[in-house]
Amino acid sequence: MSGRIPREFIDDLLVRVDIVDLVDSHVPLKKTGSNYVARCPFHSEKTPSFSVNRTKQFYHCFGCGAGGNAISFLMAFSHLDFVEAIEDLAGFIGVDVPREAMAYQQAKQDYSALYSILEQSAVFYVEQLRSNSEASVAVEYLKKRGLSGDIAQEFSLGYAPNKWDALASRFDNSLLLDAGMLVSKEGGGVYDRFRGRLIFPIRDRRKRIVGFGARVLDDTLPKYLNSPETSVFSKGKELYGLSELLEKSAKPKRILVVEGYMDVLALAQFGVFYSVATLGTATTKTHLDLLFRFTSEIIFCFDGDAAGQKAAWKAVQEVFPCLKDGRQVRIMVMPEGHDPDSLIREQGSDSFEEKIVNAQAMSDYFFEYIARDIDLHTVEGQSLLMTQAKPYLEKIPAGFFRGMMFARLSRESSSSLLDVLEKPAMLGGSQKLNYKSSKGSAKGSPVRIVVAHLLQNPQLIDAFEQRSLDLSEMNFPGLDVLKEVVQAIDEIKPSNSAVLMEYFRGKPSEKVVNTLINWDFFILNKGVEAEFLGAVDLMLQQLEEERLNGLWDKEKESGLSAEERGLLGRLLVRKK
Ligand SMILES: [Zn+2]
């Protein structure tokens, strides 16, 4: 939807901003040595392990592993998406974000017309609820459900008159059609989608109306009707009540996910303002990612019946890939025959909030559910639990929580932790040499050390290129990333690591780059360049060693050509 932001602009931003100032304006920093430190804003800790480096222009937490450049910081700290973070960063420096594509302006205009017609429709419906005598049945219904005029106003509730052309006769029909407010007749012509219904406007988190939900006031079916998917409305992305919730609290302690519009309203009426509802669809990962931008704890409310159980399990499955450390999910199952609306009405908000706080942790729910029909006293049962649970746990992002879930699986299935754990991923293939830097903090193959140095100090490229190595001739594990990094530095000539890091955002090598860029070297006497060249030598030595071994093997198996024999000789001489 957004126009492309020119690459050069982003790089320029990363050069002009000082990450120390930026972070300091959100998290006060203290200077120690060449770094600035603070208690990490991304995990809870007593002693500071969050550090910001002015030279490299990035931050890193030794506790939780969070790290990145100024853009990553804003994305993580302020829960922004990439474009929003660029916009914020530009604002921090005081410049406007240029856009490349002309199409962007065009698209923006089209959507603004859609947003505007949706807003006008909402205003019309609100007005109808107030003044149309036909709406008294809707007003009665709201009163019967115990909802006050304040709540009706806060959520902009409205009434759609029971006419075929209430909207169609008032507003531009082609816009109404695009906005999903009209239905086309088969033989031509249009009519209002919502008629004789109570209307719930759905806002996105930028407070724009993107669609509507509508409830009948008699026995007509379906009971609830939603806007269809349009250019501005997608059920899998929006959540009812989120915009209203964020008005009250930008960072709620927790968010409750319920099933219906009326649940959200009833809870708000009783002071539980922090609930949202999915729009007649299952909870998606997109929903969860969105919610976790604003809170660290999500509680799902489900009905106690079989359908509710099924929905809960489905939601749990979506949750696993979102469970980074520090995020919590709980499952609250309603007592038989209740939904949140009826329960809070019957028991009051104190008792309801107590139930929220005591809702079952997702880990407990998961192990209870998955083992419900398994006899864990038998070896067969234990191995069944292992096979069934493991694929889910493998979806959890790396971190303490993942480790603890595997530890629990090992306990529950009475297996050793080693059997449960996945094999650690091979980092760079076979590595015979292990390089240790001065104090032994960074370990890895020489090629990874070379890459890490280049990422952290792009200016080392000069020293590297003075060695005149022909990388295209070489081939061993981990070399691809080195080639990519060398090429990137040659291409964009980054002024600092942050710019280089940005280049890799979204690329397949992003993850390994972010790991290596945060490697901690303790460079004492010799200086960075000497360390770096030492690593380059080790890398070449490893390369030779591998070539040597290859030649030996070939000699034993099929014999060497004269040329190869010469090479073997030279390599052996050098080795001495
Ligand atoms: Zn941390």
XYZ file of C-alpha atoms and ligand atoms in Angstrom:
577
model
C 0.000 0.000 0.000
C 2.808 2.396 0.761
C 5.020 3.896 -1.880
C 8.534 2.622 -1.830
C 10.827 4.654 0.348
C 14.097 5.220 -1.530
C 16.933 3.062 -0.234
C 19.339 6.025 -0.173
C 16.990 7.919 2.095
C 16.945 5.077 4.608
C 20.737 4.779 4.524
C 21.039 8.517 4.926
C 18.731 8.439 7.954
C 20.874 5.773 9.574
C 23.944 7.923 9.084
C 22.346 11.137 10.313
C 20.635 9.791 13.405
C 22.715 8.997 16.466
C 21.324 5.827 17.977
C 22.619 6.881 21.395
C 20.397 9.984 21.336
C 17.488 8.048 19.932
C 17.599 5.255 22.507
C 18.366 7.706 25.298
C 15.142 9.580 24.533
C 13.223 6.368 25.248
C 15.441 4.591 27.760
C 17.878 6.749 29.757
C 21.429 5.523 29.121
C 24.576 5.604 31.248
C 28.040 5.821 29.761
C 30.507 3.088 30.647
C 33.721 2.932 28.663
C 32.924 3.218 24.986
C 29.388 1.919 25.424
C 26.160 3.271 26.789
C 24.166 0.920 28.960
C 20.752 0.616 30.533
C 18.454 -1.976 31.971
C 17.027 -3.763 28.943
C 13.603 -2.489 27.835
C 12.892 -5.846 26.182
C 13.272 -8.151 29.163
C 13.147 -7.605 32.887
C 16.490 -7.505 34.667
C 18.188 -6.046 37.728
C 21.604 -5.244 36.303
C 22.005 -3.543 32.923
C 22.949 -5.839 30.054
C 21.537 -3.623 27.315
C 24.237 -1.677 25.536
C 24.297 0.858 22.742
C 27.366 1.368 20.618
C 27.909 4.786 19.062
C 30.575 3.728 16.580
C 28.667 0.809 15.179
C 25.325 2.560 15.604
C 23.499 -0.370 17.021
C 22.242 -1.810 20.262
C 22.543 -5.250 21.756
C 21.281 -6.958 24.879
C 23.522 -9.637 26.332
C 20.605 -10.881 28.402
C 17.889 -11.535 25.857
C 19.777 -11.202 22.599
C 17.696 -8.285 21.313
C 19.674 -6.133 18.949
C 19.646 -4.046 15.817
C 19.978 -0.563 14.402
C 17.887 2.560 15.014
C 15.061 1.276 12.799
C 14.967 -2.094 14.573
C 14.917 -0.289 17.917
C 11.856 1.774 17.033
C 10.111 -1.271 15.561
C 10.683 -3.238 18.748
C 10.308 -0.503 21.338
C 7.360 1.404 19.874
C 5.742 -1.617 18.216
C 5.932 -0.094 14.763
C 6.114 -1.716 11.383
C 9.045 -0.954 9.113
C 7.521 2.035 7.326
C 6.179 3.515 10.551
C 9.626 3.204 12.115
C 11.190 5.063 9.172
C 8.551 7.760 9.530
C 9.252 8.090 13.249
C 12.979 8.163 12.715
C 12.616 10.848 10.042
C 10.461 12.796 12.500
C 13.171 12.432 15.156
C 15.657 14.133 12.830
C 13.040 16.507 11.459
C 12.831 15.504 7.790
C 9.986 14.235 5.608
C 9.934 10.769 4.108
C 10.047 10.919 0.298
C 8.123 8.298 -1.683
C 9.164 6.938 -5.025
C 6.096 5.517 -6.685
C 3.555 7.803 -8.312
C 1.061 4.993 -7.873
C 1.261 5.597 -4.155
C -0.467 8.972 -4.410
C -3.093 7.455 -6.667
C -3.745 4.530 -4.335
C -3.823 6.787 -1.311
C -6.494 8.959 -2.902
C -8.634 5.976 -3.791
C -8.474 4.611 -0.284
C -9.164 7.965 1.283
C -12.411 8.102 -0.692
C -13.291 4.665 0.679
C -12.472 5.659 4.249
C -14.547 8.763 3.798
C -17.644 6.960 2.508
C -17.377 4.465 5.364
C -17.142 7.311 7.854
C -20.176 9.040 6.296
C -22.140 5.789 6.452
C -21.248 5.413 10.127
C -22.342 8.963 10.891
C -25.606 8.290 9.086
C -26.238 5.095 11.095
C -25.459 6.828 14.415
C -27.883 9.578 13.490
C -30.562 6.994 12.658
C -30.157 5.292 16.038
C -30.768 8.630 17.689
C -33.578 10.064 15.621
C -35.368 7.414 13.558
C -38.478 6.214 15.444
C -38.007 2.834 13.777
C -34.734 2.490 15.758
C -36.539 2.252 19.110
C -36.331 -1.536 18.866
C -32.516 -1.213 18.694
C -32.449 1.196 21.629
C -34.639 -1.194 23.627
C -32.315 -4.064 22.810
C -29.263 -2.124 24.022
C -31.055 -1.155 27.227
C -32.105 -4.739 27.800
C -28.459 -5.795 27.463
C -27.583 -3.189 30.082
C -25.533 -0.952 27.793
C -25.430 2.742 28.576
C -25.634 5.635 26.150
C -21.958 6.331 26.893
C -20.878 2.948 25.626
C -23.119 3.308 22.551
C -21.429 6.622 21.866
C -17.911 5.423 22.555
C -18.304 2.581 20.066
C -20.351 4.707 17.622
C -23.193 2.178 17.575
C -25.792 2.863 14.914
C -28.955 1.661 13.284
C -29.475 0.688 9.636
C -33.073 1.531 8.613
C -35.126 -1.305 7.211
C -35.036 0.097 3.677
C -33.401 -1.118 0.468
C -31.894 2.243 -0.378
C -31.214 4.152 2.858
C -27.542 4.509 1.873
C -27.942 3.912 -1.848
C -30.228 6.930 -2.229
C -27.843 9.199 -0.317
C -24.261 8.521 -1.338
C -22.160 7.741 -4.405
C -23.139 4.177 -5.364
C -19.861 3.087 -6.924
C -17.958 4.116 -3.795
C -20.529 2.386 -1.581
C -20.110 -0.757 -3.678
C -16.313 -0.669 -3.342
C -16.732 -0.157 0.391
C -18.935 -3.254 0.632
C -21.995 -1.284 1.719
C -24.180 -2.255 -1.244
C -25.029 -5.560 -2.885
C -25.408 -5.818 -6.685
C -28.613 -7.359 -7.964
C -28.355 -10.031 -10.629
C -30.328 -8.177 -13.252
C -28.568 -4.890 -12.471
C -29.164 -2.342 -9.727
C -28.026 -2.287 -6.122
C -29.443 -2.386 -2.616
C -28.238 -1.697 0.953
C -26.368 -4.590 2.520
C -27.443 -3.793 6.080
C -31.156 -3.305 6.738
C -33.059 -3.188 10.018
C -29.943 -4.014 12.035
C -27.946 -2.711 14.968
C -24.638 -1.497 13.538
C -21.135 -1.931 15.029
C -18.530 0.122 13.148
C -15.142 -1.603 12.973
C -12.124 0.695 13.181
C -8.522 -0.080 12.356
C -5.869 0.905 14.866
C -5.502 4.246 13.138
C -9.130 4.883 14.142
C -10.425 4.772 10.558
C -13.665 2.920 9.954
C -12.897 -0.034 7.695
C -16.110 -2.064 7.875
C -19.198 -2.900 9.895
C -20.753 -5.672 11.882
C -24.531 -5.815 12.089
C -26.958 -7.691 14.337
C -30.603 -8.432 13.630
C -33.230 -7.279 16.098
C -35.693 -10.075 15.408
C -35.316 -13.746 14.495
C -33.989 -13.219 10.976
C -30.906 -15.179 9.998
C -28.019 -14.726 9.938
C -27.968 -13.162 13.365
C -24.726 -11.337 12.593
C -23.588 -9.980 9.261
C -20.196 -8.416 8.492
C -18.844 -6.247 5.710
C -17.260 -8.336 2.958
C -13.512 -8.169 2.365
C -12.637 -4.915 0.587
C -9.460 -3.015 -0.274
C -9.469 -1.580 3.228
C -11.061 -4.400 5.226
C -9.710 -7.847 5.935
C -11.276 -9.950 8.688
C -8.050 -11.817 9.286
C -6.288 -8.560 10.149
C -8.784 -6.460 12.060
C -10.029 -6.844 15.602
C -13.211 -5.300 16.921
C -12.610 -2.912 19.806
C -8.832 -2.532 19.377
C -9.020 1.093 18.304
C -11.325 1.970 21.220
C -9.071 0.071 23.614
C -5.948 1.909 22.448
C -7.740 5.233 22.985
C -7.946 4.323 26.676
C -4.511 2.775 27.033
C -1.663 2.717 24.545
C 0.048 -0.121 26.395
C -2.520 -2.227 28.238
C -1.141 -4.754 30.710
C -3.123 -7.474 28.987
C -5.637 -7.875 26.175
C -8.567 -10.240 26.280
C -9.678 -11.907 23.041
C -13.398 -12.708 23.023
C -15.742 -14.015 20.387
C -18.410 -11.383 19.841
C -19.159 -7.683 19.517
C -21.580 -7.815 22.436
C -18.898 -9.391 24.661
C -16.579 -6.447 24.003
C -19.375 -3.965 24.765
C -20.595 -5.719 27.915
C -17.058 -6.009 29.278
C -16.414 -2.325 28.552
C -19.687 -1.457 30.302
C -18.373 -3.234 33.403
C -15.012 -1.476 33.243
C -13.055 -4.264 31.541
C -12.075 -2.027 28.637
C -9.194 -4.185 27.385
C -11.012 -6.743 25.270
C -11.199 -7.221 21.506
C -13.184 -9.629 19.322
C -12.305 -11.481 16.154
C -14.773 -10.854 13.335
C -16.436 -14.223 13.038
C -13.135 -15.838 12.028
C -10.566 -17.869 13.929
C -7.694 -15.972 15.504
C -4.829 -15.667 13.035
C -1.120 -15.178 13.529
C -1.561 -11.704 12.029
C -4.041 -10.881 14.802
C -1.606 -12.097 17.426
C 1.365 -10.207 16.006
C -0.775 -7.092 15.972
C -1.885 -7.529 19.591
C 1.619 -8.302 20.834
C 2.688 -4.915 19.523
C 0.663 -3.346 22.306
C 0.810 -5.783 25.175
C 2.866 -8.700 26.434
C -0.055 -10.763 27.677
C -2.999 -12.109 25.720
C -5.870 -14.009 27.262
C -8.242 -15.990 25.102
C -11.811 -16.419 26.315
C -13.617 -19.462 25.000
C -16.985 -21.011 25.670
C -16.863 -24.196 27.706
C -18.648 -26.295 25.053
C -17.069 -28.547 22.439
C -16.998 -25.769 19.819
C -15.197 -23.522 22.301
C -12.615 -26.229 23.057
C -12.011 -26.686 19.363
C -11.588 -22.956 18.831
C -9.195 -22.778 21.805
C -6.992 -25.525 20.405
C -6.966 -23.833 17.012
C -5.891 -20.550 18.565
C -3.171 -22.280 20.603
C -1.707 -23.674 17.398
C -1.503 -20.185 15.902
C 0.132 -18.884 19.043
C 3.309 -21.003 19.085
C 5.302 -19.113 16.436
C 4.494 -15.817 18.227
C 5.769 -16.860 21.639
C 8.982 -14.946 21.960
C 10.393 -14.616 25.459
C 8.478 -12.136 27.568
C 5.171 -12.833 25.856
C 2.441 -14.658 27.702
C -0.751 -16.340 26.595
C -3.471 -17.652 28.878
C -6.620 -19.575 28.151
C -9.824 -18.772 30.005
C -12.599 -21.262 29.493
C -16.074 -19.994 30.391
C -18.277 -22.070 32.706
C -20.897 -24.163 30.904
C -23.611 -22.073 29.254
C -21.820 -18.733 29.719
C -20.115 -16.249 27.460
C -18.106 -13.272 28.805
C -21.173 -11.037 28.426
C -23.433 -13.230 30.581
C -20.693 -14.118 33.054
C -19.678 -10.566 33.923
C -23.343 -9.615 34.228
C -23.981 -12.478 36.642
C -20.798 -12.311 38.692
C -19.693 -8.677 38.435
C -16.381 -7.265 37.284
C -14.281 -8.114 40.383
C -15.002 -11.784 40.163
C -14.539 -11.693 36.383
C -11.158 -9.968 36.596
C -10.072 -12.460 39.224
C -10.853 -15.208 36.714
C -8.799 -13.381 34.097
C -5.772 -13.183 36.364
C -6.089 -16.847 37.264
C -6.641 -18.059 33.702
C -4.669 -21.149 32.779
C -1.180 -20.629 31.349
C -0.995 -21.743 27.741
C 1.760 -24.233 28.541
C -0.498 -26.003 31.058
C -3.411 -25.926 28.657
C -1.261 -27.315 25.874
C 0.130 -30.273 27.823
C -3.256 -31.083 29.338
C -4.978 -30.977 25.984
C -2.413 -32.913 23.999
C -2.078 -35.649 26.644
C -5.808 -35.911 27.366
C -6.222 -39.335 25.730
C -2.688 -40.610 26.261
C -1.684 -43.063 28.988
C 1.608 -41.644 30.181
C 2.312 -44.705 32.340
C 3.263 -46.697 29.288
C 6.295 -46.355 27.054
C 3.933 -46.243 24.056
C 2.054 -43.316 25.568
C 5.250 -41.451 26.389
C 6.573 -41.805 22.876
C 3.190 -40.793 21.455
C 3.266 -37.632 23.544
C 6.748 -36.933 22.275
C 5.771 -37.329 18.595
C 2.639 -35.263 18.973
C 4.004 -32.415 21.059
C 7.396 -31.889 19.456
C 6.227 -30.356 16.162
C 4.396 -27.649 18.105
C 7.325 -26.843 20.370
C 9.587 -26.560 17.365
C 7.509 -23.604 16.202
C 8.411 -21.558 19.290
C 11.089 -18.958 18.546
C 14.477 -19.544 20.165
C 14.630 -18.428 23.776
C 14.110 -19.410 27.384
C 10.450 -20.241 26.907
C 11.241 -22.676 24.125
C 13.872 -24.334 26.287
C 11.482 -24.615 29.190
C 8.743 -26.131 27.047
C 11.203 -28.775 25.810
C 12.296 -29.407 29.396
C 8.665 -29.910 30.341
C 8.123 -32.300 27.445
C 11.082 -34.297 28.665
C 9.543 -34.510 32.155
C 6.041 -35.330 30.937
C 7.237 -38.017 28.559
C 9.851 -39.313 31.033
C 12.560 -38.968 28.386
C 15.976 -37.500 28.725
C 16.274 -33.910 27.676
C 18.842 -34.893 25.069
C 16.305 -37.078 23.312
C 13.760 -34.317 23.321
C 15.972 -31.508 22.132
C 16.548 -30.918 18.506
C 20.054 -31.346 17.222
C 21.769 -27.970 17.260
C 21.843 -26.580 13.748
C 25.223 -26.878 12.090
C 26.521 -23.382 11.753
C 28.918 -23.525 8.899
C 29.386 -27.183 8.007
C 32.483 -29.101 8.997
C 34.932 -27.053 10.943
C 38.210 -28.415 12.068
C 39.726 -25.218 13.302
C 38.234 -23.262 16.105
C 39.282 -19.711 16.428
C 39.229 -17.943 19.738
C 39.629 -14.210 20.016
C 41.856 -12.667 22.690
C 39.599 -13.511 25.588
C 37.792 -16.357 24.002
C 34.376 -14.752 23.991
C 33.534 -15.336 20.361
C 33.889 -18.820 19.019
C 33.270 -19.990 15.541
C 34.841 -20.890 12.282
C 37.457 -18.468 10.965
C 35.222 -17.490 8.074
C 32.445 -16.466 10.469
C 34.911 -14.429 12.472
C 36.061 -12.689 9.320
C 32.446 -11.940 8.404
C 31.655 -10.692 11.912
C 34.622 -8.302 11.814
C 33.618 -6.968 8.418
C 30.052 -6.428 9.543
C 31.142 -4.629 12.667
C 33.811 -2.550 10.978
C 32.959 -2.177 7.288
C 36.092 -0.070 6.752
C 38.154 -3.264 7.195
C 37.184 -4.025 3.602
C 40.316 -2.118 2.509
C 42.612 -4.355 4.493
C 40.683 -7.362 3.226
C 40.933 -6.341 -0.408
C 44.650 -5.693 -0.088
C 45.001 -9.429 0.338
C 43.639 -9.793 -3.218
C 41.815 -13.014 -2.520
C 39.775 -14.408 -5.361
C 36.638 -15.452 -3.503
C 34.970 -16.799 -6.612
C 37.700 -19.461 -6.787
C 37.053 -20.581 -3.232
C 34.420 -22.845 -1.922
C 33.765 -23.924 1.618
C 30.965 -23.703 4.163
C 30.081 -20.222 5.296
C 31.789 -18.598 2.339
C 28.513 -17.558 0.721
C 27.808 -15.090 3.495
C 31.343 -13.708 3.252
C 30.911 -13.184 -0.483
C 27.561 -11.483 0.104
C 28.953 -9.178 2.762
C 32.003 -8.209 0.714
C 29.761 -7.511 -2.256
C 27.357 -5.456 -0.121
C 30.170 -3.317 1.295
C 31.577 -2.756 -2.191
C 28.160 -1.850 -3.498
C 26.735 0.455 -0.838
C 29.929 1.617 0.875
C 28.155 1.818 4.243
C 29.253 4.556 6.635
C 28.558 2.322 9.596
C 27.336 -1.123 10.584
C 23.768 0.061 10.975
C 23.546 0.903 7.277
C 25.055 -2.444 6.373
C 22.632 -4.229 8.679
C 19.733 -2.460 6.978
C 20.886 -3.796 3.611
C 20.285 -7.336 4.825
C 16.798 -6.738 6.239
C 14.408 -9.281 4.711
C 17.194 -11.137 2.859
C 17.764 -14.858 3.527
C 21.055 -14.078 5.253
C 19.488 -11.501 7.610
C 19.507 -13.847 10.571
C 23.127 -14.903 10.367
C 24.166 -11.284 9.714
C 22.321 -10.104 12.818
C 23.956 -12.810 14.885
C 27.455 -12.053 13.685
C 27.058 -8.283 13.863
C 26.386 -8.683 17.579
C 29.291 -10.957 18.310
C 31.323 -9.590 21.117
C 35.047 -9.364 20.516
C 37.440 -8.470 23.247
C 40.136 -6.714 21.361
C 42.955 -5.747 23.627
C 46.366 -4.808 22.369
C 46.736 -5.544 18.743
C 43.770 -3.597 17.505
C 40.888 -4.507 15.303
C 42.766 -4.691 12.052
C 45.385 -7.077 13.393
C 42.700 -9.313 14.882
C 40.859 -9.241 11.628
C 43.852 -10.093 9.483
C 44.691 -12.884 11.909
C 41.251 -14.310 11.288
C 41.682 -13.945 7.530
C 44.957 -15.911 7.779
C 43.265 -18.604 9.806
C 40.514 -18.757 7.248
C 43.003 -19.202 4.437
C 44.849 -21.796 6.487
C 41.612 -23.703 6.920
C 40.958 -23.446 3.232
C 44.382 -24.841 2.431
C 43.951 -27.593 4.955
C 40.736 -28.640 3.282
C 42.283 -28.544 -0.141
C 45.187 -30.558 1.160
C 42.906 -33.183 2.627
C 40.950 -33.300 -0.619
C 44.130 -33.843 -2.611
C 45.348 -36.568 -0.233
C 42.043 -38.370 -0.545
C 42.116 -38.124 -4.306
C 45.696 -39.322 -4.442
C 44.727 -42.411 -2.456
C 41.625 -43.123 -4.521
C 42.433 -42.295 -8.108
C 45.779 -40.570 -8.249
C 46.550 -36.929 -9.046
C 47.268 -35.095 -12.255
C 50.674 -33.526 -12.610
C 49.205 -30.114 -11.900
C 47.481 -31.348 -8.756
C 50.622 -33.049 -7.612
C 52.479 -29.755 -7.965
C 49.831 -27.994 -5.908
C 49.988 -30.666 -3.223
C 53.731 -30.226 -3.056
C 53.482 -26.458 -2.681
C 50.824 -26.763 -0.012
C 52.896 -29.235 1.966
C 55.944 -27.023 1.806
C 53.947 -24.040 3.001
C 52.551 -26.066 5.853
C 56.006 -26.649 7.233
Zn 17.296 -7.812 26.988
